[in-house]
Amino acid sequence: MKHLKYLNKYFWKYKYRFVLGTIFVVVSNIFGLYPPQIMRIAVNVITENVYLFKLYRGFNIQQKYFFLLNSILLVLSVTLIAMAVIRGIFMFFMRQTIIVMSRLIEYDLKNEMYDHYQQLHPNFYKVNSTGDLMSRLTEDVSKVRMYLGPAVMYTINLVTLFVLVISTMIQINAYLSFIVLLPLPLLSYSIYKVSVIINRKSEVIQGKLSGLTTMAQEVFSGIRVIKSYVREKTYNDHFEEASIDYKKNFLELSKIEAFFAPLMLLLIGLSTILTVYVGGLEVSRGRFTAGNIAEFVFYINMLTWPVASLGWVASLVQRAAASQKRINEFLSIEAEIYNTKALPIQSIENLVFKEVSFTYDNTGIQALKDISFEIKRGEQFAIVGKTGTGKSTIAELILRSFDASSGEIRINGKLLQDLDVHQLRNITGYVPQDVFLFSATVAGNIQFGLEHASQSEIIQAAKDAEIHKDIEYLKHGYDTIVGERGVTLSGGQKQRISIARALVKQPELLILDDCLSAVDANTEHSILNNFKRAFENKTVLFITHRIFSLMDFDKILVLDEGTIKEQGTHEELLEKKGIYWEMYQLQQQESTELKQKFV
Ligand SMILES: Nc1ncnc2c1ncn2[C@@H]1O[C@H](COP(=O)(O)OP(=O)(O)OP(=O)(O)O)[C@@H](O)[C@H]1O
Ligand SMILES: [Mg+2]
């Protein structure tokens, strides 16, 4: 239960609804108490008068007597219906307050969790699978809601009904009350037991279902690989196996559920039989009337559902507590990037790395060692290096996806950690190495970089990224839907849309991470020429594993195994005849070989 304490703040937030709901529960139950009493009066009226009625046979008075009895019963029936209607109205309000409250809390909790998700670290998303993250937001929250709504409502209902009904029953006949209520705890307990089994089974089934879904999802997204390796049959077999397992578990659950309803009916029936039998004996002793038997049968029926729900509620609370525990664990994960001082930052005059080292916590890989460099406003700066040498890590540090393990990064002389991280990201344009497009239009995807970008700005950015012609070629032009559910673009096209997204922003600092890897030589040439113009007077950090002699970078850093091996301009580096020179030679050789091949 201690895990559920977290939710008390929400109960407090909606206290008025909660209190009002409780009042509605009590009132509706009070109106529920009248029908059994009316029933008793009706039965008593009938049993007491039936002999007298028969005695009057053949006399005129019988007709009048019949009319009298008839009117009494009619009045009783109308009252009974009126009571039921009033009770129904209050029940409606009870649900409207308490169940609505639970939906509102569910909404708040989801928002709280979603906000938290957005603050968490990229590494959190690497460690946790998407399915797991989704299930917390959907399944766990909906289980918690079952506690907030139905469980709370039925508990309040149960308590008030118990107090009201049982006290009334005891006033009438304490001995009989005791006897007929005996099977109820048994009912409650067995329902609890069965519910626990059903819940456990359901969870297993849920797991199997999500396994099936994941499997299908993987097949759908990897269908091209599967087909080209002719592995359809293997996957079919896997899927069938998993389906059969799922079916088996589901049938088991159905069996238990089928057992559940008869068990409930049996125990309720037992109580009713006891009422009629022991009640009958009491009538013969003169301590009870026939009307009382009818009244008691009513009471028993009123109690059975709440008592049965007790077991169900207990299992709901148990499940909600387990879910809330997972949610609490998740909410207690701290966003590792702090925005404490949040000093404003509007422009970038210079960016300095001083002896920066960085180790990835999750793998223990030291990606950067003692990195020092300075980028000044308007400079075009390149970082060159082979794969896995820590180039992307530098970009991630500047954007504060991670904080450096040691050393200092300063912008305009201020520590990076002290600057407002959102403003910093706002004035930076970033083209990540792995392109991501949203399921939206091409224009929308570019506009993502600058919310209020005009059509002409979007087109200019697309032209600079050398994608404009490709877009015009699409059926709906800039309004073509791309991304997961849209048309399939080539890797190079996606990459160029991603570049346009960063360019449209007109950022203070532009970081391009290996943004030409999927672009052919001709397009590369055009883009580089556009870049030269687009980059004028801009601060640019250009990360690449290839050397672009065309670009005239002000400075080039050569990274190797996380350290700076060389730095200088293209010409200076070539003169050094070091790694850069080697890389350049290799690249030249490859391109001449390629040319020879195709000539
Ligand atoms: N999120 C991460 N968690 C743990 N280790 C990582 C993570 N990202 C990168 N690494 C490791 O850090 C090292 C440097 O990676 P980085 O991505 O910075 O290299 P890179 O120079 O950009 O390579 P490439 O040219 O292939 O993109 C690699 O050894 C990599 O395995
Ligand atoms: Mg990289």
mmCIF file of N, CA and C in Angstrom, residues 25 41 44 52 314 338 363 394 428 435 504 506 522 590:
data_model
loop_
_atom_site.group_PDB
_atom_site.id
_atom_site.type_symbol
_atom_site.label_atom_id
_atom_site.label_comp_id
_atom_site.label_asym_id
_atom_site.label_seq_id
_atom_site.Cartn_x
_atom_site.Cartn_y
_atom_site.Cartn_z
ATOM 1 N N VAL A 25 -22.719 8.143 -2.636
ATOM 2 C CA VAL A 25 -22.747 6.710 -2.338
ATOM 3 C C VAL A 25 -23.657 6.455 -1.141
ATOM 4 N N ILE A 41 -43.560 -5.252 3.931
ATOM 5 C CA ILE A 41 -44.926 -4.785 4.196
ATOM 6 C C ILE A 41 -45.884 -5.450 3.195
ATOM 7 N N ASN A 44 -46.373 -9.106 3.984
ATOM 8 C CA ASN A 44 -47.182 -9.240 5.196
ATOM 9 C C ASN A 44 -48.640 -8.895 4.945
ATOM 10 N N LEU A 52 -58.687 -13.769 5.329
ATOM 11 C CA LEU A 52 -59.856 -12.919 5.479
ATOM 12 C C LEU A 52 -60.558 -12.748 4.130
ATOM 13 N N ALA A 314 -9.654 -6.180 -3.587
ATOM 14 C CA ALA A 314 -8.357 -6.495 -2.984
ATOM 15 C C ALA A 314 -7.339 -6.803 -4.069
ATOM 16 N N TYR A 338 21.092 18.946 -15.644
ATOM 17 C CA TYR A 338 20.416 19.935 -14.816
ATOM 18 C C TYR A 338 20.449 21.296 -15.475
ATOM 19 N N THR A 363 28.583 1.873 -20.680
ATOM 20 C CA THR A 363 29.495 0.870 -21.251
ATOM 21 C C THR A 363 30.903 0.988 -20.691
ATOM 22 N N ILE A 394 31.492 14.544 -29.287
ATOM 23 C CA ILE A 394 31.751 15.983 -29.111
ATOM 24 C C ILE A 394 30.470 16.777 -29.349
ATOM 25 N N THR A 428 21.116 26.505 -31.634
ATOM 26 C CA THR A 428 22.016 25.595 -32.332
ATOM 27 C C THR A 428 21.220 24.791 -33.365
ATOM 28 N N VAL A 435 19.471 10.010 -39.251
ATOM 29 C CA VAL A 435 18.390 10.901 -39.633
ATOM 30 C C VAL A 435 17.081 10.400 -39.051
ATOM 31 N N VAL A 504 17.154 25.886 -42.066
ATOM 32 C CA VAL A 504 16.030 26.824 -42.034
ATOM 33 C C VAL A 504 16.014 27.608 -40.721
ATOM 34 N N GLN A 506 18.467 29.022 -39.317
ATOM 35 C CA GLN A 506 19.468 30.098 -39.295
ATOM 36 C C GLN A 506 20.137 30.151 -37.925
ATOM 37 N N ASN A 522 28.202 13.633 -57.057
ATOM 38 C CA ASN A 522 27.717 14.834 -57.738
ATOM 39 C C ASN A 522 26.915 15.715 -56.815
ATOM 40 N N GLU A 590 41.136 5.809 -53.704
ATOM 41 C CA GLU A 590 39.843 5.148 -53.899
ATOM 42 C C GLU A 590 39.071 5.803 -55.033
#
